[in-house]
């Protein structure tokens, strides 16, 4: 994945233009959640970051769902990846 990131404003613009294919909600080893975005015009996934260029994380799935509903409205496909000891190292990290 590298350093491929996207800001929240860019995500909102891409949602409005229909360029977002899917959101991937990923739980890290610290049990916090982050969002990876797949765009129709760009290969790979983009990590949602803050204005300070840090990964945007949520402490619970409930808070993340509320954020998505309040900020983004209707979104395309959403995939959920939960952390487990068996998948350690195989899932993306926040």
PDB file of N, CA and C in Angstrom:
ATOM      1  N   UNK A   1       0.805  -1.187   0.000  1.00  0.00           N
ATOM      2  CA  UNK A   1       0.000   0.000   0.000  1.00  0.00           C
ATOM      3  C   UNK A   1       0.849   1.251   0.000  1.00  0.00           C
ATOM      4  N   UNK A   2       1.974   1.269   0.719  1.00  0.00           N
ATOM      5  CA  UNK A   2       2.825   2.449   0.698  1.00  0.00           C
ATOM      6  C   UNK A   2       2.233   3.593   1.487  1.00  0.00           C
ATOM      7  N   UNK A   3       2.473   4.809   1.026  1.00  0.00           N
ATOM      8  CA  UNK A   3       1.990   6.007   1.710  1.00  0.00           C
ATOM      9  C   UNK A   3       0.773   6.597   1.029  1.00  0.00           C
ATOM     10  N   UNK A   4      -0.058   5.786   0.457  1.00  0.00           N
ATOM     11  CA  UNK A   4      -1.239   6.270  -0.246  1.00  0.00           C
ATOM     12  C   UNK A   4      -2.305   6.675   0.764  1.00  0.00           C
ATOM     13  N   UNK A   5      -2.617   7.970   0.801  1.00  0.00           N
ATOM     14  CA  UNK A   5      -3.595   8.483   1.755  1.00  0.00           C
ATOM     15  C   UNK A   5      -4.590   9.401   1.055  1.00  0.00           C
ATOM     16  N   UNK A   6      -5.662   9.708   1.785  1.00  0.00           N
ATOM     17  CA  UNK A   6      -6.685  10.618   1.299  1.00  0.00           C
ATOM     18  C   UNK A   6      -7.211  11.407   2.495  1.00  0.00           C
ATOM     19  N   UNK A   7      -7.506  12.675   2.285  1.00  0.00           N
ATOM     20  CA  UNK A   7      -8.066  13.501   3.361  1.00  0.00           C
ATOM     21  C   UNK A   7      -9.588  13.334   3.383  1.00  0.00           C
ATOM     22  N   UNK A   8     -10.189  13.787   4.470  1.00  0.00           N
ATOM     23  CA  UNK A   8     -11.638  13.680   4.579  1.00  0.00           C
ATOM     24  C   UNK A   8     -12.342  14.543   3.529  1.00  0.00           C
ATOM     25  N   UNK A   9     -11.820  15.721   3.248  1.00  0.00           N
ATOM     26  CA  UNK A   9     -12.423  16.572   2.212  1.00  0.00           C
ATOM     27  C   UNK A   9     -12.346  15.912   0.838  1.00  0.00           C
ATOM     28  N   UNK A  10     -11.210  15.279   0.537  1.00  0.00           N
ATOM     29  CA  UNK A  10     -11.071  14.569  -0.741  1.00  0.00           C
ATOM     30  C   UNK A  10     -12.034  13.392  -0.807  1.00  0.00           C
ATOM     31  N   UNK A  11     -12.212  12.692   0.313  1.00  0.00           N
ATOM     32  CA  UNK A  11     -13.160  11.579   0.349  1.00  0.00           C
ATOM     33  C   UNK A  11     -14.571  12.077   0.070  1.00  0.00           C
ATOM     34  N   UNK A  12     -14.972  13.157   0.713  1.00  0.00           N
ATOM     35  CA  UNK A  12     -16.317  13.705   0.510  1.00  0.00           C
ATOM     36  C   UNK A  12     -16.517  14.132  -0.946  1.00  0.00           C
ATOM     37  N   UNK A  13     -15.523  14.763  -1.542  1.00  0.00           N
ATOM     38  CA  UNK A  13     -15.603  15.157  -2.957  1.00  0.00           C
ATOM     39  C   UNK A  13     -15.745  13.938  -3.861  1.00  0.00           C
ATOM     40  N   UNK A  14     -14.965  12.899  -3.589  1.00  0.00           N
ATOM     41  CA  UNK A  14     -15.027  11.689  -4.407  1.00  0.00           C
ATOM     42  C   UNK A  14     -16.339  10.940  -4.214  1.00  0.00           C
ATOM     43  N   UNK A  15     -16.908  10.969  -3.016  1.00  0.00           N
ATOM     44  CA  UNK A  15     -18.228  10.370  -2.802  1.00  0.00           C
ATOM     45  C   UNK A  15     -19.286  11.115  -3.609  1.00  0.00           C
ATOM     46  N   UNK A  16     -19.216  12.447  -3.602  1.00  0.00           N
ATOM     47  CA  UNK A  16     -20.190  13.264  -4.334  1.00  0.00           C
ATOM     48  C   UNK A  16     -20.125  13.016  -5.836  1.00  0.00           C
ATOM     49  N   UNK A  17     -18.924  12.744  -6.347  1.00  0.00           N
ATOM     50  CA  UNK A  17     -18.777  12.518  -7.790  1.00  0.00           C
ATOM     51  C   UNK A  17     -18.974  11.055  -8.181  1.00  0.00           C
ATOM     52  N   UNK A  18     -19.216  10.186  -7.199  1.00  0.00           N
ATOM     53  CA  UNK A  18     -19.449   8.770  -7.495  1.00  0.00           C
ATOM     54  C   UNK A  18     -18.188   7.979  -7.774  1.00  0.00           C
ATOM     55  N   UNK A  19     -17.041   8.493  -7.371  1.00  0.00           N
ATOM     56  CA  UNK A  19     -15.766   7.829  -7.666  1.00  0.00           C
ATOM     57  C   UNK A  19     -15.343   6.807  -6.615  1.00  0.00           C
ATOM     58  N   UNK A  20     -16.069   6.718  -5.505  1.00  0.00           N
ATOM     59  CA  UNK A  20     -15.698   5.770  -4.449  1.00  0.00           C
ATOM     60  C   UNK A  20     -16.353   4.425  -4.730  1.00  0.00           C
ATOM     61  N   UNK A  21     -15.532   3.384  -4.849  1.00  0.00           N
ATOM     62  CA  UNK A  21     -16.049   2.035  -5.093  1.00  0.00           C
ATOM     63  C   UNK A  21     -16.432   1.336  -3.796  1.00  0.00           C
ATOM     64  N   UNK A  22     -15.580   1.487  -2.760  1.00  0.00           N
ATOM     65  CA  UNK A  22     -15.884   0.832  -1.488  1.00  0.00           C
ATOM     66  C   UNK A  22     -15.082   1.441  -0.356  1.00  0.00           C
ATOM     67  N   UNK A  23     -15.626   1.279   0.846  1.00  0.00           N
ATOM     68  CA  UNK A  23     -14.934   1.649   2.074  1.00  0.00           C
ATOM     69  C   UNK A  23     -14.580   0.361   2.796  1.00  0.00           C
ATOM     70  N   UNK A  24     -13.352   0.268   3.262  1.00  0.00           N
ATOM     71  CA  UNK A  24     -12.920  -0.890   4.043  1.00  0.00           C
ATOM     72  C   UNK A  24     -12.650  -0.418   5.462  1.00  0.00           C
ATOM     73  N   UNK A  25     -13.436  -0.919   6.407  1.00  0.00           N
ATOM     74  CA  UNK A  25     -13.266  -0.579   7.810  1.00  0.00           C
ATOM     75  C   UNK A  25     -12.369  -1.646   8.415  1.00  0.00           C
ATOM     76  N   UNK A  26     -11.211  -1.242   8.911  1.00  0.00           N
ATOM     77  CA  UNK A  26     -10.198  -2.194   9.368  1.00  0.00           C
ATOM     78  C   UNK A  26      -9.911  -1.978  10.845  1.00  0.00           C
ATOM     79  N   UNK A  27      -9.988  -3.066  11.611  1.00  0.00           N
ATOM     80  CA  UNK A  27      -9.646  -3.015  13.025  1.00  0.00           C
ATOM     81  C   UNK A  27      -8.188  -3.413  13.189  1.00  0.00           C
ATOM     82  N   UNK A  28      -7.417  -2.541  13.815  1.00  0.00           N
ATOM     83  CA  UNK A  28      -6.004  -2.807  14.035  1.00  0.00           C
ATOM     84  C   UNK A  28      -5.770  -3.640  15.280  1.00  0.00           C
ATOM     85  N   UNK A  29      -4.520  -3.995  15.502  1.00  0.00           N
ATOM     86  CA  UNK A  29      -4.154  -4.795  16.668  1.00  0.00           C
ATOM     87  C   UNK A  29      -4.503  -4.079  17.974  1.00  0.00           C
ATOM     88  N   UNK A  30      -4.514  -2.750  17.949  1.00  0.00           N
ATOM     89  CA  UNK A  30      -4.893  -1.965  19.132  1.00  0.00           C
ATOM     90  C   UNK A  30      -6.409  -1.887  19.301  1.00  0.00           C
ATOM     91  N   UNK A  31      -7.149  -2.597  18.435  1.00  0.00           N
ATOM     92  CA  UNK A  31      -8.609  -2.698  18.429  1.00  0.00           C
ATOM     93  C   UNK A  31      -9.312  -1.413  18.000  1.00  0.00           C
ATOM     94  N   UNK A  32      -8.573  -0.452  17.492  1.00  0.00           N
ATOM     95  CA  UNK A  32      -9.167   0.765  16.937  1.00  0.00           C
ATOM     96  C   UNK A  32      -9.420   0.561  15.451  1.00  0.00           C
ATOM     97  N   UNK A  33     -10.311   1.372  14.887  1.00  0.00           N
ATOM     98  CA  UNK A  33     -10.723   1.225  13.498  1.00  0.00           C
ATOM     99  C   UNK A  33     -10.218   2.375  12.637  1.00  0.00           C
ATOM    100  N   UNK A  34      -9.890   2.058  11.396  1.00  0.00           N
ATOM    101  CA  UNK A  34      -9.543   3.069  10.403  1.00  0.00           C
ATOM    102  C   UNK A  34     -10.273   2.723   9.108  1.00  0.00           C
ATOM    103  N   UNK A  35     -10.216   3.640   8.148  1.00  0.00           N
ATOM    104  CA  UNK A  35     -10.919   3.447   6.873  1.00  0.00           C
ATOM    105  C   UNK A  35      -9.920   3.469   5.726  1.00  0.00           C
ATOM    106  N   UNK A  36     -10.025   2.459   4.865  1.00  0.00           N
ATOM    107  CA  UNK A  36      -9.321   2.452   3.586  1.00  0.00           C
ATOM    108  C   UNK A  36     -10.364   2.672   2.500  1.00  0.00           C
ATOM    109  N   UNK A  37     -10.035   3.486   1.510  1.00  0.00           N
ATOM    110  CA  UNK A  37     -10.968   3.846   0.444  1.00  0.00           C
ATOM    111  C   UNK A  37     -10.439   3.336  -0.886  1.00  0.00           C
ATOM    112  N   UNK A  38     -11.329   2.745  -1.674  1.00  0.00           N
ATOM    113  CA  UNK A  38     -10.973   2.311  -3.026  1.00  0.00           C
ATOM    114  C   UNK A  38     -11.715   3.208  -4.008  1.00  0.00           C
ATOM    115  N   UNK A  39     -10.947   3.871  -4.876  1.00  0.00           N
ATOM    116  CA  UNK A  39     -11.522   4.766  -5.878  1.00  0.00           C
ATOM    117  C   UNK A  39     -11.583   4.073  -7.231  1.00  0.00           C
ATOM    118  N   UNK A  40     -12.552   4.463  -8.036  1.00  0.00           N
ATOM    119  CA  UNK A  40     -12.730   3.833  -9.347  1.00  0.00           C
ATOM    120  C   UNK A  40     -11.607   4.181 -10.314  1.00  0.00           C
ATOM    121  N   UNK A  41     -10.969   5.319 -10.140  1.00  0.00           N
ATOM    122  CA  UNK A  41      -9.956   5.784 -11.091  1.00  0.00           C
ATOM    123  C   UNK A  41      -8.521   5.563 -10.624  1.00  0.00           C
ATOM    124  N   UNK A  42      -8.343   4.957  -9.446  1.00  0.00           N
ATOM    125  CA  UNK A  42      -6.995   4.782  -8.907  1.00  0.00           C
ATOM    126  C   UNK A  42      -6.859   3.378  -8.355  1.00  0.00           C
ATOM    127  N   UNK A  43      -5.760   2.719  -8.678  1.00  0.00           N
ATOM    128  CA  UNK A  43      -5.514   1.384  -8.157  1.00  0.00           C
ATOM    129  C   UNK A  43      -5.099   1.420  -6.702  1.00  0.00           C
ATOM    130  N   UNK A  44      -5.404   0.381  -5.975  1.00  0.00           N
ATOM    131  CA  UNK A  44      -5.006   0.290  -4.578  1.00  0.00           C
ATOM    132  C   UNK A  44      -5.979   0.989  -3.648  1.00  0.00           C
ATOM    133  N   UNK A  45      -5.660   0.908  -2.368  1.00  0.00           N
ATOM    134  CA  UNK A  45      -6.500   1.501  -1.337  1.00  0.00           C
ATOM    135  C   UNK A  45      -5.817   2.719  -0.731  1.00  0.00           C
ATOM    136  N   UNK A  46      -6.618   3.690  -0.342  1.00  0.00           N
ATOM    137  CA  UNK A  46      -6.115   4.922   0.265  1.00  0.00           C
ATOM    138  C   UNK A  46      -6.545   4.973   1.726  1.00  0.00           C
ATOM    139  N   UNK A  47      -5.613   5.244   2.617  1.00  0.00           N
ATOM    140  CA  UNK A  47      -5.908   5.351   4.043  1.00  0.00           C
ATOM    141  C   UNK A  47      -6.420   6.753   4.352  1.00  0.00           C
ATOM    142  N   UNK A  48      -7.549   6.836   5.047  1.00  0.00           N
ATOM    143  CA  UNK A  48      -8.083   8.137   5.443  1.00  0.00           C
ATOM    144  C   UNK A  48      -7.186   8.723   6.526  1.00  0.00           C
ATOM    145  N   UNK A  49      -6.755   9.979   6.311  1.00  0.00           N
ATOM    146  CA  UNK A  49      -5.854  10.615   7.265  1.00  0.00           C
ATOM    147  C   UNK A  49      -6.442  11.917   7.790  1.00  0.00           C
ATOM    148  N   UNK A  50      -5.886  12.391   8.902  1.00  0.00           N
ATOM    149  CA  UNK A  50      -6.298  13.656   9.501  1.00  0.00           C
ATOM    150  C   UNK A  50      -5.580  14.803   8.807  1.00  0.00           C
ATOM    151  N   UNK A  51      -5.919  16.024   9.193  1.00  0.00           N
ATOM    152  CA  UNK A  51      -5.225  17.193   8.645  1.00  0.00           C
ATOM    153  C   UNK A  51      -3.764  17.213   9.058  1.00  0.00           C
ATOM    154  N   UNK A  52      -3.439  16.523  10.139  1.00  0.00           N
ATOM    155  CA  UNK A  52      -2.049  16.456  10.612  1.00  0.00           C
ATOM    156  C   UNK A  52      -1.290  15.281  10.009  1.00  0.00           C
ATOM    157  N   UNK A  53      -1.860  14.685   8.963  1.00  0.00           N
ATOM    158  CA  UNK A  53      -1.219  13.595   8.216  1.00  0.00           C
ATOM    159  C   UNK A  53      -1.025  12.330   9.049  1.00  0.00           C
ATOM    160  N   UNK A  54      -1.923  12.093  10.005  1.00  0.00           N
ATOM    161  CA  UNK A  54      -1.930  10.874  10.810  1.00  0.00           C
ATOM    162  C   UNK A  54      -3.147  10.060  10.403  1.00  0.00           C
ATOM    163  N   UNK A  55      -3.086   8.725  10.522  1.00  0.00           N
ATOM    164  CA  UNK A  55      -4.269   7.921  10.210  1.00  0.00           C
ATOM    165  C   UNK A  55      -5.455   8.333  11.085  1.00  0.00           C
ATOM    166  N   UNK A  56      -6.615   8.467  10.480  1.00  0.00           N
ATOM    167  CA  UNK A  56      -7.845   8.802  11.220  1.00  0.00           C
ATOM    168  C   UNK A  56      -8.344   7.514  11.840  1.00  0.00           C
ATOM    169  N   UNK A  57      -8.459   7.461  13.169  1.00  0.00           N
ATOM    170  CA  UNK A  57      -8.882   6.240  13.854  1.00  0.00           C
ATOM    171  C   UNK A  57     -10.075   6.518  14.760  1.00  0.00           C
ATOM    172  N   UNK A  58     -10.854   5.464  14.993  1.00  0.00           N
ATOM    173  CA  UNK A  58     -12.004   5.503  15.886  1.00  0.00           C
ATOM    174  C   UNK A  58     -11.836   4.403  16.916  1.00  0.00           C
ATOM    175  N   UNK A  59     -12.270   4.673  18.140  1.00  0.00           N
ATOM    176  CA  UNK A  59     -12.104   3.704  19.216  1.00  0.00           C
ATOM    177  C   UNK A  59     -13.158   2.603  19.193  1.00  0.00           C
ATOM    178  N   UNK A  60     -14.253   2.829  18.481  1.00  0.00           N
ATOM    179  CA  UNK A  60     -15.288   1.795  18.415  1.00  0.00           C
ATOM    180  C   UNK A  60     -15.964   1.801  17.048  1.00  0.00           C
ATOM    181  N   UNK A  61     -16.501   0.658  16.698  1.00  0.00           N
ATOM    182  CA  UNK A  61     -17.221   0.529  15.431  1.00  0.00           C
ATOM    183  C   UNK A  61     -18.493   1.375  15.453  1.00  0.00           C
ATOM    184  N   UNK A  62     -19.117   1.483  16.609  1.00  0.00           N
ATOM    185  CA  UNK A  62     -20.325   2.296  16.743  1.00  0.00           C
ATOM    186  C   UNK A  62     -20.036   3.763  16.419  1.00  0.00           C
ATOM    187  N   UNK A  63     -18.951   4.287  16.958  1.00  0.00           N
ATOM    188  CA  UNK A  63     -18.583   5.679  16.673  1.00  0.00           C
ATOM    189  C   UNK A  63     -18.229   5.871  15.201  1.00  0.00           C
ATOM    190  N   UNK A  64     -17.558   4.896  14.628  1.00  0.00           N
ATOM    191  CA  UNK A  64     -17.203   4.972  13.213  1.00  0.00           C
ATOM    192  C   UNK A  64     -18.463   4.973  12.348  1.00  0.00           C
ATOM    193  N   UNK A  65     -19.420   4.100  12.666  1.00  0.00           N
ATOM    194  CA  UNK A  65     -20.672   4.049  11.902  1.00  0.00           C
ATOM    195  C   UNK A  65     -21.431   5.374  11.999  1.00  0.00           C
ATOM    196  N   UNK A  66     -21.469   5.961  13.185  1.00  0.00           N
ATOM    197  CA  UNK A  66     -22.134   7.260  13.354  1.00  0.00           C
ATOM    198  C   UNK A  66     -21.431   8.341  12.535  1.00  0.00           C
ATOM    199  N   UNK A  67     -20.105   8.297  12.503  1.00  0.00           N
ATOM    200  CA  UNK A  67     -19.341   9.275  11.720  1.00  0.00           C
ATOM    201  C   UNK A  67     -19.654   9.130  10.230  1.00  0.00           C
ATOM    202  N   UNK A  68     -19.658   7.899   9.744  1.00  0.00           N
ATOM    203  CA  UNK A  68     -19.951   7.650   8.328  1.00  0.00           C
ATOM    204  C   UNK A  68     -21.347   8.165   7.983  1.00  0.00           C
ATOM    205  N   UNK A  69     -22.335   7.844   8.813  1.00  0.00           N
ATOM    206  CA  UNK A  69     -23.710   8.274   8.543  1.00  0.00           C
ATOM    207  C   UNK A  69     -23.874   9.786   8.592  1.00  0.00           C
ATOM    208  N   UNK A  70     -23.183  10.453   9.513  1.00  0.00           N
ATOM    209  CA  UNK A  70     -23.357  11.902   9.645  1.00  0.00           C
ATOM    210  C   UNK A  70     -22.543  12.697   8.629  1.00  0.00           C
ATOM    211  N   UNK A  71     -21.353  12.226   8.275  1.00  0.00           N
ATOM    212  CA  UNK A  71     -20.465  12.985   7.386  1.00  0.00           C
ATOM    213  C   UNK A  71     -20.600  12.609   5.916  1.00  0.00           C
ATOM    214  N   UNK A  72     -20.839  11.334   5.634  1.00  0.00           N
ATOM    215  CA  UNK A  72     -20.757  10.854   4.254  1.00  0.00           C
ATOM    216  C   UNK A  72     -22.100  10.499   3.643  1.00  0.00           C
ATOM    217  N   UNK A  73     -23.131  10.320   4.448  1.00  0.00           N
ATOM    218  CA  UNK A  73     -24.427   9.946   3.903  1.00  0.00           C
ATOM    219  C   UNK A  73     -24.392   8.565   3.279  1.00  0.00           C
ATOM    220  N   UNK A  74     -24.994   8.449   2.129  1.00  0.00           N
ATOM    221  CA  UNK A  74     -25.046   7.165   1.437  1.00  0.00           C
ATOM    222  C   UNK A  74     -23.679   6.832   0.844  1.00  0.00           C
ATOM    223  N   UNK A  75     -23.163   5.668   1.206  1.00  0.00           N
ATOM    224  CA  UNK A  75     -21.864   5.228   0.700  1.00  0.00           C
ATOM    225  C   UNK A  75     -22.041   3.917  -0.056  1.00  0.00           C
ATOM    226  N   UNK A  76     -21.097   3.601  -0.942  1.00  0.00           N
ATOM    227  CA  UNK A  76     -21.188   2.336  -1.671  1.00  0.00           C
ATOM    228  C   UNK A  76     -20.881   1.167  -0.735  1.00  0.00           C
ATOM    229  N   UNK A  77     -20.377   0.111  -1.245  1.00  0.00           N
ATOM    230  CA  UNK A  77     -20.077  -1.103  -0.491  1.00  0.00           C
ATOM    231  C   UNK A  77     -19.152  -0.800   0.684  1.00  0.00           C
ATOM    232  N   UNK A  78     -19.486  -1.392   1.842  1.00  0.00           N
ATOM    233  CA  UNK A  78     -18.640  -1.272   3.027  1.00  0.00           C
ATOM    234  C   UNK A  78     -18.202  -2.673   3.429  1.00  0.00           C
ATOM    235  N   UNK A  79     -16.892  -2.866   3.586  1.00  0.00           N
ATOM    236  CA  UNK A  79     -16.345  -4.145   4.038  1.00  0.00           C
ATOM    237  C   UNK A  79     -15.768  -3.948   5.430  1.00  0.00           C
ATOM    238  N   UNK A  80     -15.925  -4.962   6.290  1.00  0.00           N
ATOM    239  CA  UNK A  80     -15.436  -4.894   7.661  1.00  0.00           C
ATOM    240  C   UNK A  80     -14.386  -5.977   7.879  1.00  0.00           C
ATOM    241  N   UNK A  81     -13.210  -5.571   8.376  1.00  0.00           N
ATOM    242  CA  UNK A  81     -12.124  -6.495   8.685  1.00  0.00           C
ATOM    243  C   UNK A  81     -11.811  -6.379  10.171  1.00  0.00           C
ATOM    244  N   UNK A  82     -12.086  -7.452  10.928  1.00  0.00           N
ATOM    245  CA  UNK A  82     -11.833  -7.456  12.357  1.00  0.00           C
ATOM    246  C   UNK A  82     -10.494  -8.111  12.652  1.00  0.00           C
ATOM    247  N   UNK A  83      -9.795  -7.594  13.653  1.00  0.00           N
ATOM    248  CA  UNK A  83      -8.499  -8.132  14.034  1.00  0.00           C
ATOM    249  C   UNK A  83      -8.694  -9.394  14.861  1.00  0.00           C
ATOM    250  N   UNK A  84      -7.837 -10.379  14.637  1.00  0.00           N
ATOM    251  CA  UNK A  84      -7.796 -11.580  15.472  1.00  0.00           C
ATOM    252  C   UNK A  84      -6.361 -12.070  15.526  1.00  0.00           C
ATOM    253  N   UNK A  85      -6.042 -12.872  16.529  1.00  0.00           N
ATOM    254  CA  UNK A  85      -4.681 -13.393  16.654  1.00  0.00           C
ATOM    255  C   UNK A  85      -4.304 -14.227  15.436  1.00  0.00           C
ATOM    256  N   UNK A  86      -5.271 -14.950  14.885  1.00  0.00           N
ATOM    257  CA  UNK A  86      -5.008 -15.796  13.723  1.00  0.00           C
ATOM    258  C   UNK A  86      -4.663 -14.975  12.484  1.00  0.00           C
ATOM    259  N   UNK A  87      -5.225 -13.785  12.382  1.00  0.00           N
ATOM    260  CA  UNK A  87      -4.959 -12.947  11.204  1.00  0.00           C
ATOM    261  C   UNK A  87      -3.834 -11.953  11.455  1.00  0.00           C
ATOM    262  N   UNK A  88      -3.153 -12.076  12.569  1.00  0.00           N
ATOM    263  CA  UNK A  88      -2.092 -11.139  12.943  1.00  0.00           C
ATOM    264  C   UNK A  88      -1.089 -10.990  11.804  1.00  0.00           C
ATOM    265  N   UNK A  89      -0.931  -9.768  11.346  1.00  0.00           N
ATOM    266  CA  UNK A  89       0.008  -9.494  10.265  1.00  0.00           C
ATOM    267  C   UNK A  89      -0.587  -9.616   8.879  1.00  0.00           C
ATOM    268  N   UNK A  90      -1.737 -10.254   8.745  1.00  0.00           N
ATOM    269  CA  UNK A  90      -2.343 -10.437   7.424  1.00  0.00           C
ATOM    270  C   UNK A  90      -3.276  -9.286   7.066  1.00  0.00           C
ATOM    271  N   UNK A  91      -3.920  -8.709   8.077  1.00  0.00           N
ATOM    272  CA  UNK A  91      -4.815  -7.572   7.822  1.00  0.00           C
ATOM    273  C   UNK A  91      -4.019  -6.288   7.746  1.00  0.00           C
ATOM    274  N   UNK A  92      -4.605  -5.295   7.143  1.00  0.00           N
ATOM    275  CA  UNK A  92      -3.973  -3.972   7.093  1.00  0.00           C
ATOM    276  C   UNK A  92      -3.933  -3.388   8.484  1.00  0.00           C
ATOM    277  N   UNK A  93      -3.049  -2.452   8.640  1.00  0.00           N
ATOM    278  CA  UNK A  93      -2.930  -1.776   9.932  1.00  0.00           C
ATOM    279  C   UNK A  93      -3.340  -0.327   9.790  1.00  0.00           C
ATOM    280  N   UNK A  94      -3.778   0.220  10.894  1.00  0.00           N
ATOM    281  CA  UNK A  94      -4.185   1.628  10.914  1.00  0.00           C
ATOM    282  C   UNK A  94      -2.990   2.513  11.189  1.00  0.00           C
TER     283      UNK A  94
END
